[in-house]
Short mmCIF file of C-alpha atoms in Angstrom, two decimals:
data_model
loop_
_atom_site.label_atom_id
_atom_site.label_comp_id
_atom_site.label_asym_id
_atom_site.label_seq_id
_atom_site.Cartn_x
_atom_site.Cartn_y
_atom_site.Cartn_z
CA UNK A 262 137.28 -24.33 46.05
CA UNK A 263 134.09 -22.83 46.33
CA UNK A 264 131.36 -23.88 43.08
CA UNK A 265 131.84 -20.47 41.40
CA UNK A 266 135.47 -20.88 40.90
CA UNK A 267 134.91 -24.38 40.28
CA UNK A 268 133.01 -23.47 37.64
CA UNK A 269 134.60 -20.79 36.34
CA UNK A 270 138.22 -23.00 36.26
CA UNK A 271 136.22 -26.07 34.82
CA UNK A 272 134.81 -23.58 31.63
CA UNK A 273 138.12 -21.64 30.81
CA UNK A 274 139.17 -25.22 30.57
CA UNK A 275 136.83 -26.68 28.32
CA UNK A 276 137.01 -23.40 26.32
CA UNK A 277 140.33 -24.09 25.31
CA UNK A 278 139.95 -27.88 24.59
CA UNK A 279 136.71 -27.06 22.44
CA UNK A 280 139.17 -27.04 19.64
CA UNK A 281 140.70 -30.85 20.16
CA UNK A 282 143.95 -29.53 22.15
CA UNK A 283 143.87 -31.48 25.09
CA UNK A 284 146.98 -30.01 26.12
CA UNK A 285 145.28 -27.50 28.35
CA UNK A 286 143.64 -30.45 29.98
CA UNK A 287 146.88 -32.11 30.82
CA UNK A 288 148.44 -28.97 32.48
CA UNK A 289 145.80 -28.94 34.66
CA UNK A 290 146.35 -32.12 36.15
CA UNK A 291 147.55 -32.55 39.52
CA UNK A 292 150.88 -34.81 39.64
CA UNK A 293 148.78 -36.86 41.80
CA UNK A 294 145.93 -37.13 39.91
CA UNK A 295 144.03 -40.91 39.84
CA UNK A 296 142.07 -40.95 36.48
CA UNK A 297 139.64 -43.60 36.23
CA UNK A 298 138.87 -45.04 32.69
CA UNK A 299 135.55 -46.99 33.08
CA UNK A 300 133.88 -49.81 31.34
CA UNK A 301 136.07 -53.20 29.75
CA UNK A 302 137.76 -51.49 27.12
CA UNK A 303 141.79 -51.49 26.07
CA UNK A 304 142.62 -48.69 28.38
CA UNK A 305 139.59 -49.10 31.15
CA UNK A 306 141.71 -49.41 34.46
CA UNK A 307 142.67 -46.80 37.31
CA UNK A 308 145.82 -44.44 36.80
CA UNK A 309 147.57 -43.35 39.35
CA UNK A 310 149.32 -39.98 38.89
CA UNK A 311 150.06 -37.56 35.94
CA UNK A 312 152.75 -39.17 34.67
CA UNK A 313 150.65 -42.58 34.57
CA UNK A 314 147.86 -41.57 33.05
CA UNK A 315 149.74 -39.46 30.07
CA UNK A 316 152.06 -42.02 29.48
CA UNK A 317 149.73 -45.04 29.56
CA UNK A 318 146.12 -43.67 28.28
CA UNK A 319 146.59 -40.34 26.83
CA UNK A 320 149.71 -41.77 25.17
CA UNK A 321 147.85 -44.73 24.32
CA UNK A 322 144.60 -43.03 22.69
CA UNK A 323 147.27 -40.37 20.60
CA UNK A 324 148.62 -43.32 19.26
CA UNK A 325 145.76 -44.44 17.13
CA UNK A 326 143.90 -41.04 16.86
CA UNK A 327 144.32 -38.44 13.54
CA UNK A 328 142.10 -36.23 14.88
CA UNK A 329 141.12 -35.29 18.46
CA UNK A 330 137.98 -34.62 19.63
CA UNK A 331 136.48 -31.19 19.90
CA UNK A 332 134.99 -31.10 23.47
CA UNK A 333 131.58 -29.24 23.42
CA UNK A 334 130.01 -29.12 26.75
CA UNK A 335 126.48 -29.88 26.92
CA UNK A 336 126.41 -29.48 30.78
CA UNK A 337 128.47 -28.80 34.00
CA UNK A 338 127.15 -29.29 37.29
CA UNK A 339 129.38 -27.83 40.28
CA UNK A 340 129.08 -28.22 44.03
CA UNK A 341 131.99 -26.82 45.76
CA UNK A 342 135.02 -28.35 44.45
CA UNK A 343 133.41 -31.45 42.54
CA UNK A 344 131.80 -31.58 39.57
CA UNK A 345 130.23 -33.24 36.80
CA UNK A 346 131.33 -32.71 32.82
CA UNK A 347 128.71 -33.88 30.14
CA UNK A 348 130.38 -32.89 26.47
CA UNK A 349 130.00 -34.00 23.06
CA UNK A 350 133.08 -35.13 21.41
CA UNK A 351 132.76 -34.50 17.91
CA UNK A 352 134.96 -34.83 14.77
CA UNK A 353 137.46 -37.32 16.38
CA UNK A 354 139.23 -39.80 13.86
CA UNK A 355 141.31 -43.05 14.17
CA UNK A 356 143.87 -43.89 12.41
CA UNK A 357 142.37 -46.84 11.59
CA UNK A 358 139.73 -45.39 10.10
CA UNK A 359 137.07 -45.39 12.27
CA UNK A 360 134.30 -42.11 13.43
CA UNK A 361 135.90 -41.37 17.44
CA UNK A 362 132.94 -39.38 18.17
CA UNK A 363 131.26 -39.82 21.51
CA UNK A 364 129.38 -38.40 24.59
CA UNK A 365 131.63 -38.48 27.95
CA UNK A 366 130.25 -37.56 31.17
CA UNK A 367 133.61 -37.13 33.72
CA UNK A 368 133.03 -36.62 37.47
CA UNK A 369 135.43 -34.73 38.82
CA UNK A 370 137.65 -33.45 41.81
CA UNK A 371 139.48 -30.01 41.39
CA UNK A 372 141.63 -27.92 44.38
CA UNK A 373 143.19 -24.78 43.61
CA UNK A 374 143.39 -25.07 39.83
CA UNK A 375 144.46 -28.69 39.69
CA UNK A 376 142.23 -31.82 38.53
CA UNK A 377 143.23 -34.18 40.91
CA UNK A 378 140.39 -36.81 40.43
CA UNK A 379 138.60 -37.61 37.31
CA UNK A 380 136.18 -40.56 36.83
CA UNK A 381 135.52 -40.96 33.02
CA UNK A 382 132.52 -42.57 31.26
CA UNK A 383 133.13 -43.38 27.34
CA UNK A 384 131.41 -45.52 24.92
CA UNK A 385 133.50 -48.92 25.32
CA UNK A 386 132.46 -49.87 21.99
CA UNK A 387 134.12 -46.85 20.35
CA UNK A 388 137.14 -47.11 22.41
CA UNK A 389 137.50 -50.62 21.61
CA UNK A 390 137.52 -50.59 18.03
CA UNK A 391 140.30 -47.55 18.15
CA UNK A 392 142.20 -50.50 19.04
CA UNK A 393 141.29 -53.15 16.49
#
């Protein structure tokens, strides 16, 4: 994909998850998508396809979260089909109590309208104590 529709895919996106639906996000996954979760926390590890990764993070994280996220991009950087998402996640709650708000930074790998790579930085601390 060239940057602009890169970009232009990666924004329409984030549009829609701005108001804590991540279900947009998850129909754009690729089947064969690896997600990387980085750091030491409960759910840090590689997941290998859709199914994986819904099942075994997303599943994981809805779980123990009242409130989602809203995803408000601070920047996007695009070359061709690869690009990097810095966003503010704001308003998220546990169930447990506890303020889910972070900054994320995701490098990622998109062809024709699919996500089919995603390398995600979190705050481990945060992520952790969704789990306590």
């Amino acid at each position: 994909m060239s940057s602009d529709k890169t970009r232009e895919f990666l924004t329409d996106l984030f549009d829609q998850v701005e108001s804590g639906d991540y279900m947009p996000l998850l129909d754009a996954l690729s089947e064969s998508v690896t997600w990387t979760v980085t750091g030491s926390s409960p759910i840090s590890r590689v997941y290998r396809g859709k199914d994986d990764y819904v099942r075994n993070c997303y599943g994981a994280l809805n779980q123990r979260l009242t409130t989602w996220p809203s995803a408000r991009v601070r920047q996007l950087i695009v070359d061709g089909d690869r690009a990097v998402v810095f966003f503010q996640g704001e308003d998220g709650l546990g169930r447990n109590g506890i303020d889910y708000s972070m900054e994320y930074c995701w490098a990622m790998h998109v062809t024709e309208d699919r996500i089919d790579e995603v390398i995600g930085f979190y705050d481990g601390n945060k992520v952790s104590a969704l789990f306590d």
